[in-house]
Amino acid sequence: MNESQAVMFKFSSISRLRMSGVNPEMIEIANLAIKISVVDFGIPADGGVRTAERQKELFDTHKSKADGVTNLSRHQSGDALDFYAYINGRASWEHDHLAIVACAFLQAASILGYKANWGGLWSSNTTVNGIPYGWDMAHIELG
């Protein structure tokens, strides 16, 4: 496939619904990221805005480091999105796939003049094939 035949992805209606209430700047970044990404992606359940109660549930089940009460998540303010890669018709949380999607988010933010932070760059002791990865690979937030 040459450059003129490049595939342009788009969000499913479910992913768009899951971005309801998210900061318009974050949605603008996501909308550009899906157009420029070389890997398709979507927004999972709980990937957009969360209530304090839902954030606490995710914390209590060790799915988040923010408890939603004393340590607020950027999801509660609508300033963050979680994502998954979509590979061969299936959701993927493989580090390599998520890193490619994160590059599209960071590039989109830069093009639009916004600052964004990727959870894959946050300090952690996780390595894959000797490469250090942050602890929240599927997370992007306004900086």
PDB file of C-alpha atoms in Angstrom:
ATOM      1  CA  MET A   1       0.000   0.000   0.000  1.00  0.00           C
ATOM      2  CA  ASN A   2       1.415   3.395  -0.866  1.00  0.00           C
ATOM      3  CA  GLU A   3       0.809   6.670   0.952  1.00  0.00           C
ATOM      4  CA  SER A   4      -2.138   7.673  -1.226  1.00  0.00           C
ATOM      5  CA  GLN A   5      -3.879   4.406  -0.305  1.00  0.00           C
ATOM      6  CA  ALA A   6      -3.425   4.797   3.470  1.00  0.00           C
ATOM      7  CA  VAL A   7      -6.338   3.664   5.612  1.00  0.00           C
ATOM      8  CA  MET A   8      -8.074   6.308   7.722  1.00  0.00           C
ATOM      9  CA  PHE A   9      -9.768   4.937  10.800  1.00  0.00           C
ATOM     10  CA  LYS A  10     -12.840   6.350  12.535  1.00  0.00           C
ATOM     11  CA  PHE A  11     -14.447   5.884  15.938  1.00  0.00           C
ATOM     12  CA  SER A  12     -17.339   3.490  16.352  1.00  0.00           C
ATOM     13  CA  SER A  13     -20.589   4.862  17.746  1.00  0.00           C
ATOM     14  CA  ILE A  14     -19.784   3.071  21.024  1.00  0.00           C
ATOM     15  CA  SER A  15     -16.380   4.767  21.330  1.00  0.00           C
ATOM     16  CA  ARG A  16     -17.971   8.144  20.557  1.00  0.00           C
ATOM     17  CA  LEU A  17     -20.592   7.515  23.255  1.00  0.00           C
ATOM     18  CA  ARG A  18     -17.847   6.608  25.734  1.00  0.00           C
ATOM     19  CA  MET A  19     -16.236  10.021  25.113  1.00  0.00           C
ATOM     20  CA  SER A  20     -19.437  11.826  26.171  1.00  0.00           C
ATOM     21  CA  GLY A  21     -18.644  14.629  28.613  1.00  0.00           C
ATOM     22  CA  VAL A  22     -14.889  14.516  27.959  1.00  0.00           C
ATOM     23  CA  ASN A  23     -13.107  17.872  27.658  1.00  0.00           C
ATOM     24  CA  PRO A  24     -13.578  19.199  24.091  1.00  0.00           C
ATOM     25  CA  GLU A  25      -9.794  19.613  23.709  1.00  0.00           C
ATOM     26  CA  MET A  26      -9.276  15.924  24.559  1.00  0.00           C
ATOM     27  CA  ILE A  27     -11.969  14.951  22.055  1.00  0.00           C
ATOM     28  CA  GLU A  28     -10.323  17.147  19.411  1.00  0.00           C
ATOM     29  CA  ILE A  29      -7.015  15.373  20.073  1.00  0.00           C
ATOM     30  CA  ALA A  30      -8.686  11.946  19.893  1.00  0.00           C
ATOM     31  CA  ASN A  31     -10.482  12.814  16.649  1.00  0.00           C
ATOM     32  CA  LEU A  32      -7.219  13.826  14.981  1.00  0.00           C
ATOM     33  CA  ALA A  33      -5.332  10.878  16.497  1.00  0.00           C
ATOM     34  CA  ILE A  34      -7.767   8.336  14.990  1.00  0.00           C
ATOM     35  CA  LYS A  35      -7.245   9.943  11.563  1.00  0.00           C
ATOM     36  CA  ILE A  36      -3.436   9.883  11.681  1.00  0.00           C
ATOM     37  CA  SER A  37      -2.873   6.641  13.589  1.00  0.00           C
ATOM     38  CA  VAL A  38      -1.382   3.701  11.713  1.00  0.00           C
ATOM     39  CA  VAL A  39      -3.185   1.402  14.177  1.00  0.00           C
ATOM     40  CA  ASP A  40      -6.943   1.454  14.698  1.00  0.00           C
ATOM     41  CA  PHE A  41      -8.109   2.047  18.272  1.00  0.00           C
ATOM     42  CA  GLY A  42     -11.165   2.599  20.408  1.00  0.00           C
ATOM     43  CA  ILE A  43     -12.297   3.769  23.827  1.00  0.00           C
ATOM     44  CA  PRO A  44     -13.130   1.029  26.363  1.00  0.00           C
ATOM     45  CA  ALA A  45     -15.913   1.041  28.957  1.00  0.00           C
ATOM     46  CA  ASP A  46     -14.778   3.408  31.747  1.00  0.00           C
ATOM     47  CA  GLY A  47     -12.366   5.024  29.275  1.00  0.00           C
ATOM     48  CA  GLY A  48     -14.009   8.446  29.460  1.00  0.00           C
ATOM     49  CA  VAL A  49     -15.625  10.416  32.288  1.00  0.00           C
ATOM     50  CA  ARG A  50     -16.029   8.615  35.617  1.00  0.00           C
ATOM     51  CA  THR A  51     -18.020   9.431  38.715  1.00  0.00           C
ATOM     52  CA  ALA A  52     -16.280   9.460  42.090  1.00  0.00           C
ATOM     53  CA  GLU A  53     -18.189   6.285  42.971  1.00  0.00           C
ATOM     54  CA  ARG A  54     -17.038   4.449  39.836  1.00  0.00           C
ATOM     55  CA  GLN A  55     -13.478   5.665  40.336  1.00  0.00           C
ATOM     56  CA  LYS A  56     -13.549   4.285  43.902  1.00  0.00           C
ATOM     57  CA  GLU A  57     -14.780   0.920  42.581  1.00  0.00           C
ATOM     58  CA  LEU A  58     -11.914   0.790  40.099  1.00  0.00           C
ATOM     59  CA  PHE A  59      -9.473   1.687  42.880  1.00  0.00           C
ATOM     60  CA  ASP A  60     -10.914  -0.940  45.232  1.00  0.00           C
ATOM     61  CA  THR A  61     -10.487  -3.618  42.552  1.00  0.00           C
ATOM     62  CA  HIS A  62      -6.883  -2.486  41.872  1.00  0.00           C
ATOM     63  CA  LYS A  63      -7.704  -1.220  38.361  1.00  0.00           C
ATOM     64  CA  SER A  64      -6.700   2.370  39.182  1.00  0.00           C
ATOM     65  CA  LYS A  65      -4.249   4.099  41.502  1.00  0.00           C
ATOM     66  CA  ALA A  66      -6.661   7.012  42.078  1.00  0.00           C
ATOM     67  CA  ASP A  67      -9.336   6.448  44.739  1.00  0.00           C
ATOM     68  CA  GLY A  68     -11.644   9.154  43.401  1.00  0.00           C
ATOM     69  CA  VAL A  69     -11.931  10.871  46.783  1.00  0.00           C
ATOM     70  CA  THR A  70      -8.559  12.006  48.156  1.00  0.00           C
ATOM     71  CA  ASN A  71      -6.646  11.159  44.978  1.00  0.00           C
ATOM     72  CA  LEU A  72      -8.760  12.270  42.037  1.00  0.00           C
ATOM     73  CA  SER A  73      -8.452  10.779  38.578  1.00  0.00           C
ATOM     74  CA  ARG A  74      -8.229  13.028  35.532  1.00  0.00           C
ATOM     75  CA  HIS A  75     -11.139  10.920  34.230  1.00  0.00           C
ATOM     76  CA  GLN A  76     -13.365  12.554  36.851  1.00  0.00           C
ATOM     77  CA  SER A  77     -12.754  16.001  35.351  1.00  0.00           C
ATOM     78  CA  GLY A  78     -13.049  14.720  31.780  1.00  0.00           C
ATOM     79  CA  ASP A  79      -9.411  15.514  31.026  1.00  0.00           C
ATOM     80  CA  ALA A  80      -8.359  11.920  30.260  1.00  0.00           C
ATOM     81  CA  LEU A  81      -9.152   9.015  27.991  1.00  0.00           C
ATOM     82  CA  ASP A  82      -8.205   5.375  28.087  1.00  0.00           C
ATOM     83  CA  PHE A  83      -7.842   3.524  24.812  1.00  0.00           C
ATOM     84  CA  TYR A  84      -7.137   0.108  23.351  1.00  0.00           C
ATOM     85  CA  ALA A  85      -5.611  -0.822  20.034  1.00  0.00           C
ATOM     86  CA  TYR A  86      -7.839  -2.644  17.564  1.00  0.00           C
ATOM     87  CA  ILE A  87      -5.844  -5.337  15.772  1.00  0.00           C
ATOM     88  CA  ASN A  88      -7.301  -7.962  13.424  1.00  0.00           C
ATOM     89  CA  GLY A  89     -10.832  -7.294  14.646  1.00  0.00           C
ATOM     90  CA  ARG A  90      -9.976  -7.607  18.339  1.00  0.00           C
ATOM     91  CA  ALA A  91      -9.121  -5.258  21.190  1.00  0.00           C
ATOM     92  CA  SER A  92      -5.447  -5.354  22.121  1.00  0.00           C
ATOM     93  CA  TRP A  93      -3.682  -4.065  25.209  1.00  0.00           C
ATOM     94  CA  GLU A  94      -0.272  -5.225  23.991  1.00  0.00           C
ATOM     95  CA  HIS A  95       2.358  -2.660  24.942  1.00  0.00           C
ATOM     96  CA  ASP A  96       3.695  -2.294  21.402  1.00  0.00           C
ATOM     97  CA  HIS A  97       0.209  -1.649  19.994  1.00  0.00           C
ATOM     98  CA  LEU A  98      -0.655   0.863  22.724  1.00  0.00           C
ATOM     99  CA  ALA A  99       2.635   2.706  22.187  1.00  0.00           C
ATOM    100  CA  ILE A 100       1.807   3.204  18.498  1.00  0.00           C
ATOM    101  CA  VAL A 101      -1.632   4.598  19.367  1.00  0.00           C
ATOM    102  CA  ALA A 102      -0.103   6.840  22.039  1.00  0.00           C
ATOM    103  CA  CYS A 103       2.264   8.276  19.406  1.00  0.00           C
ATOM    104  CA  ALA A 104      -0.782   9.306  17.352  1.00  0.00           C
ATOM    105  CA  PHE A 105      -2.334  10.978  20.424  1.00  0.00           C
ATOM    106  CA  LEU A 106       0.878  12.837  21.253  1.00  0.00           C
ATOM    107  CA  GLN A 107       1.376  13.889  17.636  1.00  0.00           C
ATOM    108  CA  ALA A 108      -2.243  15.088  17.413  1.00  0.00           C
ATOM    109  CA  ALA A 109      -1.873  17.094  20.630  1.00  0.00           C
ATOM    110  CA  SER A 110       1.301  18.699  19.276  1.00  0.00           C
ATOM    111  CA  ILE A 111      -0.304  19.567  15.931  1.00  0.00           C
ATOM    112  CA  LEU A 112      -3.262  21.158  17.734  1.00  0.00           C
ATOM    113  CA  GLY A 113      -1.041  23.063  20.185  1.00  0.00           C
ATOM    114  CA  TYR A 114      -2.143  21.143  23.310  1.00  0.00           C
ATOM    115  CA  LYS A 115      -0.027  19.456  25.936  1.00  0.00           C
ATOM    116  CA  ALA A 116      -0.743  15.802  26.642  1.00  0.00           C
ATOM    117  CA  ASN A 117       0.731  13.215  28.988  1.00  0.00           C
ATOM    118  CA  TRP A 118       0.851   9.509  28.215  1.00  0.00           C
ATOM    119  CA  GLY A 119       0.699   6.994  31.062  1.00  0.00           C
ATOM    120  CA  GLY A 120       3.222   4.840  29.225  1.00  0.00           C
ATOM    121  CA  LEU A 121       5.888   7.374  30.173  1.00  0.00           C
ATOM    122  CA  TRP A 122       5.071   7.421  33.887  1.00  0.00           C
ATOM    123  CA  SER A 123       7.670   5.928  36.231  1.00  0.00           C
ATOM    124  CA  SER A 124       7.409   2.217  36.805  1.00  0.00           C
ATOM    125  CA  ASN A 125       9.580  -0.841  37.174  1.00  0.00           C
ATOM    126  CA  THR A 126       7.914  -2.593  34.229  1.00  0.00           C
ATOM    127  CA  THR A 127      10.044  -3.662  31.295  1.00  0.00           C
ATOM    128  CA  VAL A 128       9.106  -5.579  28.165  1.00  0.00           C
ATOM    129  CA  ASN A 129      12.035  -7.064  26.249  1.00  0.00           C
ATOM    130  CA  GLY A 130      14.304  -4.799  28.298  1.00  0.00           C
ATOM    131  CA  ILE A 131      12.357  -1.647  27.357  1.00  0.00           C
ATOM    132  CA  PRO A 132      10.942   0.360  30.314  1.00  0.00           C
ATOM    133  CA  TYR A 133       7.235   1.123  30.140  1.00  0.00           C
ATOM    134  CA  GLY A 134       5.069   3.296  32.350  1.00  0.00           C
ATOM    135  CA  TRP A 135       2.352   1.818  34.496  1.00  0.00           C
ATOM    136  CA  ASP A 136      -0.667   3.107  32.514  1.00  0.00           C
ATOM    137  CA  MET A 137      -0.001   2.328  28.850  1.00  0.00           C
ATOM    138  CA  ALA A 138      -3.640   2.775  27.789  1.00  0.00           C
ATOM    139  CA  HIS A 139      -4.061   6.277  29.262  1.00  0.00           C
ATOM    140  CA  ILE A 140      -3.720   9.770  27.779  1.00  0.00           C
ATOM    141  CA  GLU A 141      -4.542  13.047  29.517  1.00  0.00           C
ATOM    142  CA  LEU A 142      -4.308  16.764  28.941  1.00  0.00           C
ATOM    143  CA  GLY A 143      -1.051  18.159  30.291  1.00  0.00           C
TER     144      GLY A 143
END
